[in-house]
PDB file of C-alpha atoms in Angstrom:
ATOM      1  CA  MET A   1      23.123  23.848  -7.428  1.00  0.00           C
ATOM      2  CA  ARG A   2      23.282  20.057  -7.351  1.00  0.00           C
ATOM      3  CA  ILE A   3      22.658  17.836  -4.354  1.00  0.00           C
ATOM      4  CA  ASN A   4      25.828  17.224  -2.344  1.00  0.00           C
ATOM      5  CA  GLU A   5      27.138  13.851  -1.215  1.00  0.00           C
ATOM      6  CA  GLU A   6      26.135  14.315   2.429  1.00  0.00           C
ATOM      7  CA  GLN A   7      22.557  15.166   1.470  1.00  0.00           C
ATOM      8  CA  ARG A   8      22.405  12.131  -0.797  1.00  0.00           C
ATOM      9  CA  ARG A   9      23.760   9.935   1.997  1.00  0.00           C
ATOM     10  CA  VAL A  10      21.025  11.156   4.339  1.00  0.00           C
ATOM     11  CA  LEU A  11      18.314  10.477   1.764  1.00  0.00           C
ATOM     12  CA  ASP A  12      19.727   7.028   1.087  1.00  0.00           C
ATOM     13  CA  SER A  13      19.482   6.311   4.815  1.00  0.00           C
ATOM     14  CA  LEU A  14      15.707   6.814   4.763  1.00  0.00           C
ATOM     15  CA  LYS A  15      13.612   3.708   4.292  1.00  0.00           C
ATOM     16  CA  VAL A  16      10.750   3.416   1.802  1.00  0.00           C
ATOM     17  CA  GLU A  17       8.660   0.264   1.945  1.00  0.00           C
ATOM     18  CA  ARG A  18       5.230  -1.119   1.114  1.00  0.00           C
ATOM     19  CA  ILE A  19       3.003  -1.056   4.154  1.00  0.00           C
ATOM     20  CA  SER A  20       2.271  -4.772   3.828  1.00  0.00           C
ATOM     21  CA  ASP A  21       5.961  -5.742   3.625  1.00  0.00           C
ATOM     22  CA  ASP A  22       6.434  -5.491   7.390  1.00  0.00           C
ATOM     23  CA  ASP A  23       3.886  -6.493  10.036  1.00  0.00           C
ATOM     24  CA  THR A  24       5.081  -3.705  12.330  1.00  0.00           C
ATOM     25  CA  ASN A  25       3.810  -1.118   9.839  1.00  0.00           C
ATOM     26  CA  VAL A  26       0.221  -1.730  10.914  1.00  0.00           C
ATOM     27  CA  ASN A  27       0.817  -1.425  14.643  1.00  0.00           C
ATOM     28  CA  ILE A  28      -1.351   1.079  16.477  1.00  0.00           C
ATOM     29  CA  ARG A  29       1.538   3.268  17.597  1.00  0.00           C
ATOM     30  CA  LEU A  30       2.860   3.932  14.090  1.00  0.00           C
ATOM     31  CA  ILE A  31      -0.562   4.687  12.610  1.00  0.00           C
ATOM     32  CA  ASP A  32      -1.872   6.717  15.536  1.00  0.00           C
ATOM     33  CA  LEU A  33       1.145   8.992  15.413  1.00  0.00           C
ATOM     34  CA  PHE A  34       0.333  10.001  11.842  1.00  0.00           C
ATOM     35  CA  GLU A  35      -1.544  13.259  11.383  1.00  0.00           C
ATOM     36  CA  ASN A  36      -1.969  15.718   8.541  1.00  0.00           C
ATOM     37  CA  CYS A  37      -3.849  19.006   8.744  1.00  0.00           C
ATOM     38  CA  ARG A  38      -5.424  18.471   5.308  1.00  0.00           C
ATOM     39  CA  VAL A  39      -7.053  15.165   6.251  1.00  0.00           C
ATOM     40  CA  ASN A  40      -9.801  14.480   8.757  1.00  0.00           C
ATOM     41  CA  GLN A  41      -8.668  11.692  11.083  1.00  0.00           C
ATOM     42  CA  LYS A  42     -11.707   9.517  10.403  1.00  0.00           C
ATOM     43  CA  ASP A  43     -11.164   9.882   6.627  1.00  0.00           C
ATOM     44  CA  CYS A  44      -7.439   9.113   6.746  1.00  0.00           C
ATOM     45  CA  ALA A  45      -6.766   6.207   4.385  1.00  0.00           C
ATOM     46  CA  LEU A  46      -3.661   5.230   6.331  1.00  0.00           C
ATOM     47  CA  ARG A  47      -5.790   4.637   9.428  1.00  0.00           C
ATOM     48  CA  ASN A  48      -8.751   2.999   7.730  1.00  0.00           C
ATOM     49  CA  LYS A  49      -7.896   0.813   4.756  1.00  0.00           C
ATOM     50  CA  ALA A  50      -4.287   1.204   3.651  1.00  0.00           C
ATOM     51  CA  SER A  51      -3.062  -2.139   4.944  1.00  0.00           C
ATOM     52  CA  GLN A  52      -6.030  -4.105   3.571  1.00  0.00           C
ATOM     53  CA  ASP A  53      -5.960  -2.386   0.164  1.00  0.00           C
ATOM     54  CA  ASP A  54      -2.206  -2.828  -0.146  1.00  0.00           C
ATOM     55  CA  GLU A  55      -2.316  -6.503   0.747  1.00  0.00           C
ATOM     56  CA  ALA A  56      -5.211  -7.058  -1.675  1.00  0.00           C
ATOM     57  CA  GLY A  57      -3.286  -5.338  -4.470  1.00  0.00           C
ATOM     58  CA  ILE A  58      -5.885  -2.566  -4.884  1.00  0.00           C
ATOM     59  CA  THR A  59      -3.594   0.344  -4.041  1.00  0.00           C
ATOM     60  CA  ALA A  60       0.132   0.270  -3.279  1.00  0.00           C
ATOM     61  CA  TYR A  61       0.902   2.240  -0.099  1.00  0.00           C
ATOM     62  CA  TYR A  62       4.485   3.289   0.614  1.00  0.00           C
ATOM     63  CA  LEU A  63       5.818   4.500   3.966  1.00  0.00           C
ATOM     64  CA  ILE A  64       8.915   6.659   4.289  1.00  0.00           C
ATOM     65  CA  LYS A  65      10.692   6.346   7.626  1.00  0.00           C
ATOM     66  CA  ASP A  66      13.794   7.814   9.195  1.00  0.00           C
ATOM     67  CA  THR A  67      16.644   5.698  10.552  1.00  0.00           C
ATOM     68  CA  ASP A  68      14.763   5.218  13.844  1.00  0.00           C
ATOM     69  CA  GLY A  69      11.663   3.891  12.110  1.00  0.00           C
ATOM     70  CA  ASN A  70       9.592   7.058  12.606  1.00  0.00           C
ATOM     71  CA  LEU A  71       7.028   7.772   9.894  1.00  0.00           C
ATOM     72  CA  MET A  72       7.780  10.915   7.880  1.00  0.00           C
ATOM     73  CA  PHE A  73       5.622  10.587   4.742  1.00  0.00           C
ATOM     74  CA  TYR A  74       3.351   8.188   2.970  1.00  0.00           C
ATOM     75  CA  PHE A  75       2.172   8.007  -0.618  1.00  0.00           C
ATOM     76  CA  SER A  76       0.165   5.554  -2.684  1.00  0.00           C
ATOM     77  CA  LEU A  77      -0.024   4.568  -6.337  1.00  0.00           C
ATOM     78  CA  LYS A  78      -2.631   2.739  -8.380  1.00  0.00           C
ATOM     79  CA  CYS A  79      -3.450   2.153 -12.019  1.00  0.00           C
ATOM     80  CA  GLY A  80      -5.884   4.330 -13.939  1.00  0.00           C
ATOM     81  CA  MET A  81      -6.800   5.427 -17.435  1.00  0.00           C
ATOM     82  CA  LEU A  82      -7.259   8.787 -19.119  1.00  0.00           C
ATOM     83  CA  TYR A  83      -9.036   9.746 -22.341  1.00  0.00           C
ATOM     84  CA  ASP A  84      -8.820  12.790 -24.555  1.00  0.00           C
ATOM     85  CA  ARG A  85     -12.537  13.371 -25.113  1.00  0.00           C
ATOM     86  CA  THR A  86     -15.790  11.476 -25.236  1.00  0.00           C
ATOM     87  CA  VAL A  87     -17.225  10.681 -28.629  1.00  0.00           C
ATOM     88  CA  TYR A  88     -20.603  11.987 -27.488  1.00  0.00           C
ATOM     89  CA  ALA A  89     -19.371  15.577 -27.505  1.00  0.00           C
ATOM     90  CA  LYS A  90     -17.906  15.146 -30.959  1.00  0.00           C
ATOM     91  CA  ILE A  91     -21.118  13.614 -32.298  1.00  0.00           C
ATOM     92  CA  GLN A  92     -23.145  16.457 -30.826  1.00  0.00           C
ATOM     93  CA  LYS A  93     -20.793  19.015 -32.347  1.00  0.00           C
ATOM     94  CA  SER A  94     -21.016  17.413 -35.788  1.00  0.00           C
ATOM     95  CA  GLN A  95     -24.808  17.286 -35.528  1.00  0.00           C
ATOM     96  CA  GLU A  96     -24.982  20.953 -34.607  1.00  0.00           C
ATOM     97  CA  LYS A  97     -22.879  21.777 -37.651  1.00  0.00           C
ATOM     98  CA  LYS A  98     -24.735  19.165 -39.716  1.00  0.00           C
ATOM     99  CA  ASP A  99     -21.277  17.896 -40.580  1.00  0.00           C
ATOM    100  CA  PHE A 100     -21.915  14.161 -40.571  1.00  0.00           C
ATOM    101  CA  ILE A 101     -19.039  13.541 -42.974  1.00  0.00           C
ATOM    102  CA  GLY A 102     -16.658  15.124 -40.454  1.00  0.00           C
ATOM    103  CA  TRP A 103     -17.361  12.371 -37.937  1.00  0.00           C
ATOM    104  CA  ALA A 104     -17.173   9.196 -39.969  1.00  0.00           C
ATOM    105  CA  HIS A 105     -17.369   6.863 -36.984  1.00  0.00           C
ATOM    106  CA  GLU A 106     -20.745   8.128 -35.757  1.00  0.00           C
ATOM    107  CA  LYS A 107     -22.652   5.126 -37.095  1.00  0.00           C
ATOM    108  CA  LYS A 108     -20.180   2.727 -35.512  1.00  0.00           C
ATOM    109  CA  VAL A 109     -20.497   4.504 -32.166  1.00  0.00           C
ATOM    110  CA  ILE A 110     -24.272   4.277 -32.213  1.00  0.00           C
ATOM    111  CA  GLU A 111     -24.081   0.591 -33.112  1.00  0.00           C
ATOM    112  CA  ASP A 112     -21.680  -0.026 -30.242  1.00  0.00           C
ATOM    113  CA  ILE A 113     -24.010   1.739 -27.796  1.00  0.00           C
ATOM    114  CA  ASN A 114     -26.899  -0.431 -28.963  1.00  0.00           C
ATOM    115  CA  ILE A 115     -25.064  -3.747 -28.582  1.00  0.00           C
ATOM    116  CA  GLU A 116     -23.160  -2.953 -25.372  1.00  0.00           C
ATOM    117  CA  SER A 117     -24.874  -4.381 -22.298  1.00  0.00           C
ATOM    118  CA  ASN A 118     -22.910  -2.248 -19.820  1.00  0.00           C
ATOM    119  CA  ARG A 119     -24.452   1.231 -19.879  1.00  0.00           C
ATOM    120  CA  LEU A 120     -21.754   2.659 -17.605  1.00  0.00           C
ATOM    121  CA  ILE A 121     -19.095   2.599 -20.315  1.00  0.00           C
ATOM    122  CA  ILE A 122     -17.719   5.987 -21.416  1.00  0.00           C
ATOM    123  CA  ARG A 123     -16.547   6.050 -25.026  1.00  0.00           C
ATOM    124  CA  GLY A 124     -13.384   8.032 -25.615  1.00  0.00           C
ATOM    125  CA  GLU A 125     -11.828   8.891 -28.935  1.00  0.00           C
ATOM    126  CA  HIS A 126      -8.472   7.765 -27.498  1.00  0.00           C
ATOM    127  CA  THR A 127      -7.475   6.284 -24.125  1.00  0.00           C
ATOM    128  CA  TYR A 128      -4.150   6.470 -22.309  1.00  0.00           C
ATOM    129  CA  PRO A 129      -2.713   4.145 -19.630  1.00  0.00           C
ATOM    130  CA  ALA A 130      -1.897   6.031 -16.467  1.00  0.00           C
ATOM    131  CA  ILE A 131      -0.822   5.829 -12.832  1.00  0.00           C
ATOM    132  CA  GLU A 132      -2.614   7.802 -10.138  1.00  0.00           C
ATOM    133  CA  LEU A 133      -0.723   9.336  -7.247  1.00  0.00           C
ATOM    134  CA  ALA A 134      -3.674   8.682  -4.965  1.00  0.00           C
ATOM    135  CA  HIS A 135      -2.177   9.896  -1.664  1.00  0.00           C
ATOM    136  CA  PHE A 136       0.797  12.109  -0.893  1.00  0.00           C
ATOM    137  CA  PHE A 137       0.950  13.258   2.721  1.00  0.00           C
ATOM    138  CA  ARG A 138       3.484  14.437   5.270  1.00  0.00           C
ATOM    139  CA  ASN A 139       3.254  13.391   8.902  1.00  0.00           C
ATOM    140  CA  ASP A 140       2.655  16.651  10.770  1.00  0.00           C
ATOM    141  CA  ASN A 141       3.627  14.942  14.024  1.00  0.00           C
ATOM    142  CA  TYR A 142       7.151  14.451  12.702  1.00  0.00           C
ATOM    143  CA  GLU A 143       9.565  17.333  13.346  1.00  0.00           C
ATOM    144  CA  ILE A 144      10.223  17.934   9.655  1.00  0.00           C
ATOM    145  CA  GLU A 145      11.629  21.439  10.085  1.00  0.00           C
ATOM    146  CA  LYS A 146      14.091  20.234  12.712  1.00  0.00           C
ATOM    147  CA  TRP A 147      15.159  17.411  10.392  1.00  0.00           C
ATOM    148  CA  ARG A 148      15.528  19.773   7.417  1.00  0.00           C
ATOM    149  CA  LYS A 149      17.754  22.191   9.312  1.00  0.00           C
ATOM    150  CA  ALA A 150      19.865  19.404  10.798  1.00  0.00           C
ATOM    151  CA  TYR A 151      20.680  17.993   7.365  1.00  0.00           C
ATOM    152  CA  ASN A 152      20.509  21.192   5.285  1.00  0.00           C
ATOM    153  CA  MET A 153      17.577  20.016   3.176  1.00  0.00           C
ATOM    154  CA  PRO A 154      15.214  22.125   1.023  1.00  0.00           C
ATOM    155  CA  GLN A 155      11.455  21.464   1.001  1.00  0.00           C
ATOM    156  CA  ILE A 156      10.964  17.828   1.955  1.00  0.00           C
ATOM    157  CA  GLY A 157       7.777  17.294  -0.087  1.00  0.00           C
ATOM    158  CA  ILE A 158       9.601  18.096  -3.319  1.00  0.00           C
ATOM    159  CA  ILE A 159      12.448  15.780  -2.347  1.00  0.00           C
ATOM    160  CA  VAL A 160      10.087  12.905  -1.514  1.00  0.00           C
ATOM    161  CA  PHE A 161       8.365  13.235  -4.880  1.00  0.00           C
ATOM    162  CA  TRP A 162      11.522  13.227  -6.994  1.00  0.00           C
ATOM    163  CA  TYR A 163      13.589  10.861  -4.827  1.00  0.00           C
ATOM    164  CA  PHE A 164      10.973   8.270  -3.866  1.00  0.00           C
ATOM    165  CA  VAL A 165       7.717   8.625  -5.835  1.00  0.00           C
ATOM    166  CA  VAL A 166       9.060   9.093  -9.361  1.00  0.00           C
ATOM    167  CA  PRO A 167      11.421   6.069  -9.224  1.00  0.00           C
ATOM    168  CA  LYS A 168       8.455   3.852  -8.250  1.00  0.00           C
ATOM    169  CA  VAL A 169       6.476   5.191 -11.218  1.00  0.00           C
ATOM    170  CA  LEU A 170       9.400   4.601 -13.586  1.00  0.00           C
ATOM    171  CA  GLU A 171       9.906   1.112 -12.172  1.00  0.00           C
ATOM    172  CA  ALA A 172       6.232   0.274 -12.806  1.00  0.00           C
ATOM    173  CA  ARG A 173       6.692   1.379 -16.401  1.00  0.00           C
ATOM    174  CA  LYS A 174       9.184  -1.423 -16.928  1.00  0.00           C
ATOM    175  CA  TYR A 175       6.372  -3.954 -16.552  1.00  0.00           C
ATOM    176  CA  VAL A 176       3.192  -2.245 -17.794  1.00  0.00           C
ATOM    177  CA  GLY A 177       2.385   0.496 -20.272  1.00  0.00           C
ATOM    178  CA  CYS A 178       2.043   3.871 -18.563  1.00  0.00           C
ATOM    179  CA  GLN A 179       1.810   7.183 -20.362  1.00  0.00           C
ATOM    180  CA  TYR A 180       0.565   9.631 -17.724  1.00  0.00           C
ATOM    181  CA  LEU A 181       0.932  10.276 -14.002  1.00  0.00           C
ATOM    182  CA  TYR A 182      -2.042  12.085 -12.477  1.00  0.00           C
ATOM    183  CA  LEU A 183      -3.574  13.198  -9.193  1.00  0.00           C
ATOM    184  CA  PHE A 184      -6.527  15.069  -7.725  1.00  0.00           C
ATOM    185  CA  ALA A 185      -5.391  18.149  -5.790  1.00  0.00           C
ATOM    186  CA  ALA A 186      -7.551  18.894  -2.745  1.00  0.00           C
ATOM    187  CA  ASP A 187      -7.212  22.674  -2.765  1.00  0.00           C
ATOM    188  CA  ASP A 188     -10.093  24.912  -1.704  1.00  0.00           C
ATOM    189  CA  SER A 189      -7.903  27.928  -0.957  1.00  0.00           C
ATOM    190  CA  ASP A 190      -8.423  31.254  -2.685  1.00  0.00           C
ATOM    191  CA  ASP A 191      -4.805  31.487  -3.822  1.00  0.00           C
ATOM    192  CA  LYS A 192      -4.663  27.849  -5.052  1.00  0.00           C
ATOM    193  CA  LYS A 193      -1.423  27.375  -3.152  1.00  0.00           C
ATOM    194  CA  LEU A 194      -1.402  23.564  -3.397  1.00  0.00           C
ATOM    195  CA  ILE A 195      -2.284  23.503  -7.101  1.00  0.00           C
ATOM    196  CA  ASN A 196       0.448  26.050  -7.814  1.00  0.00           C
ATOM    197  CA  TYR A 197       2.888  23.979  -5.747  1.00  0.00           C
ATOM    198  CA  TYR A 198       2.108  20.828  -7.744  1.00  0.00           C
ATOM    199  CA  ALA A 199       2.470  22.770 -10.978  1.00  0.00           C
ATOM    200  CA  ASP A 200       5.634  24.690 -10.153  1.00  0.00           C
ATOM    201  CA  LYS A 201       7.589  22.177  -8.066  1.00  0.00           C
ATOM    202  CA  LEU A 202       6.286  18.772  -9.182  1.00  0.00           C
ATOM    203  CA  LYS A 203       5.543  19.747 -12.809  1.00  0.00           C
ATOM    204  CA  PHE A 204       1.893  18.636 -12.898  1.00  0.00           C
ATOM    205  CA  ARG A 205      -0.534  20.694 -14.941  1.00  0.00           C
ATOM    206  CA  THR A 206      -4.234  21.121 -15.411  1.00  0.00           C
ATOM    207  CA  ASN A 207      -4.921  19.665 -18.828  1.00  0.00           C
ATOM    208  CA  ASN A 208      -8.058  20.210 -20.881  1.00  0.00           C
ATOM    209  CA  GLU A 209      -6.906  17.752 -23.548  1.00  0.00           C
ATOM    210  CA  VAL A 210      -7.331  14.631 -21.413  1.00  0.00           C
ATOM    211  CA  GLY A 211      -9.832  13.617 -18.771  1.00  0.00           C
ATOM    212  CA  THR A 212     -10.606  10.802 -16.385  1.00  0.00           C
ATOM    213  CA  VAL A 213     -13.357   9.455 -14.132  1.00  0.00           C
ATOM    214  CA  LYS A 214     -13.447  11.309 -10.822  1.00  0.00           C
ATOM    215  CA  PRO A 215     -14.556   9.289  -7.758  1.00  0.00           C
ATOM    216  CA  VAL A 216     -16.760  10.751  -5.016  1.00  0.00           C
ATOM    217  CA  TYR A 217     -13.768  10.928  -2.665  1.00  0.00           C
ATOM    218  CA  ASP A 218     -12.110  13.436  -5.018  1.00  0.00           C
ATOM    219  CA  PHE A 219     -15.124  15.624  -5.803  1.00  0.00           C
ATOM    220  CA  THR A 220     -14.156  19.344  -5.601  1.00  0.00           C
ATOM    221  CA  CYS A 221     -10.487  18.371  -6.220  1.00  0.00           C
ATOM    222  CA  GLU A 222      -8.521  19.598  -9.241  1.00  0.00           C
ATOM    223  CA  PHE A 223      -7.428  16.998 -11.786  1.00  0.00           C
ATOM    224  CA  MET A 224      -3.755  17.419 -12.753  1.00  0.00           C
ATOM    225  CA  CYS A 225      -1.428  15.260 -14.847  1.00  0.00           C
ATOM    226  CA  GLN A 226       1.880  15.031 -16.674  1.00  0.00           C
ATOM    227  CA  GLU A 227       3.506  12.666 -19.152  1.00  0.00           C
ATOM    228  CA  ILE A 228       5.722   9.962 -17.644  1.00  0.00           C
ATOM    229  CA  GLU A 229       8.275   9.878 -20.486  1.00  0.00           C
ATOM    230  CA  PRO A 230      10.036  13.161 -19.454  1.00  0.00           C
ATOM    231  CA  LEU A 231       9.979  12.373 -15.707  1.00  0.00           C
ATOM    232  CA  GLU A 232      13.502  10.959 -15.511  1.00  0.00           C
ATOM    233  CA  GLY A 233      14.924  14.045 -17.237  1.00  0.00           C
ATOM    234  CA  LYS A 234      13.001  16.327 -14.864  1.00  0.00           C
ATOM    235  CA  ARG A 235      14.210  14.277 -11.921  1.00  0.00           C
ATOM    236  CA  LEU A 236      17.861  14.552 -12.956  1.00  0.00           C
ATOM    237  CA  LYS A 237      17.502  18.279 -13.543  1.00  0.00           C
ATOM    238  CA  PHE A 238      16.094  18.741 -10.038  1.00  0.00           C
ATOM    239  CA  PHE A 239      18.981  16.941  -8.342  1.00  0.00           C
ATOM    240  CA  ASN A 240      21.703  18.308 -10.617  1.00  0.00           C
ATOM    241  CA  GLU A 241      20.556  21.919 -10.964  1.00  0.00           C
ATOM    242  CA  GLU A 242      17.711  22.828  -8.601  1.00  0.00           C
ATOM    243  CA  PHE A 243      18.224  20.951  -5.329  1.00  0.00           C
ATOM    244  CA  ASN A 244      20.173  23.635  -3.480  1.00  0.00           C
ATOM    245  CA  LEU A 245      18.811  26.818  -4.971  1.00  0.00           C
ATOM    246  CA  THR A 246      20.118  30.076  -3.542  1.00  0.00           C
ATOM    247  CA  SER A 247      18.525  33.504  -3.710  1.00  0.00           C
ATOM    248  CA  ASP A 248      20.700  34.188  -6.740  1.00  0.00           C
ATOM    249  CA  ASP A 249      19.266  31.148  -8.533  1.00  0.00           C
ATOM    250  CA  VAL A 250      15.627  32.097  -8.078  1.00  0.00           C
TER     251      VAL A 250
END
């Protein structure tokens, strides 16, 4: 079932803003009241570097607040790039098969390696512009369940993604080329509950066709991505068909 007008009114009443847009966003009370069970307090980006990184244009941090200014969620976005495979693997494969004709660019690759001064460069057969959903956290100190029941809302994390995150991604695409949205899922559970949640509810997938560079912070996390082009259609489907699912719909 589709979202009803009262639910939409409540969501419209929530405020989403860049952390650096309002000086009160960095006050001690607001930050200290944020807590999430999946993040160690000393490693929490919101507490440590969010304001500085946002103001410097490194990562865009967004806060979602209720009508009283209480912090419910925060998420962050930054630019990235994906590639489909490194040329090294393809060269090695052609050498193993002694199929040098099958990889016509091998000589050019070797020449490029020899003349390139930066040895940290990874050579991909193709590259794809992307946006990383770097952080996506609920404030456990906020009475989310009480809020959900008061306004007859389904899972708030799904709503935040489709109502607030996706529009920011689509807006960014108006100004720069973006083909993929990706994230690193921190899920060390046996049942892969978080990864399954991202896949089922937010439509991300593990993808062996494209890869990226994984930073130390995200070691042991699962890389997941999806194309940006279909996001608006998925978003509309969620609000028009899946927002108020009943037991008969599942």
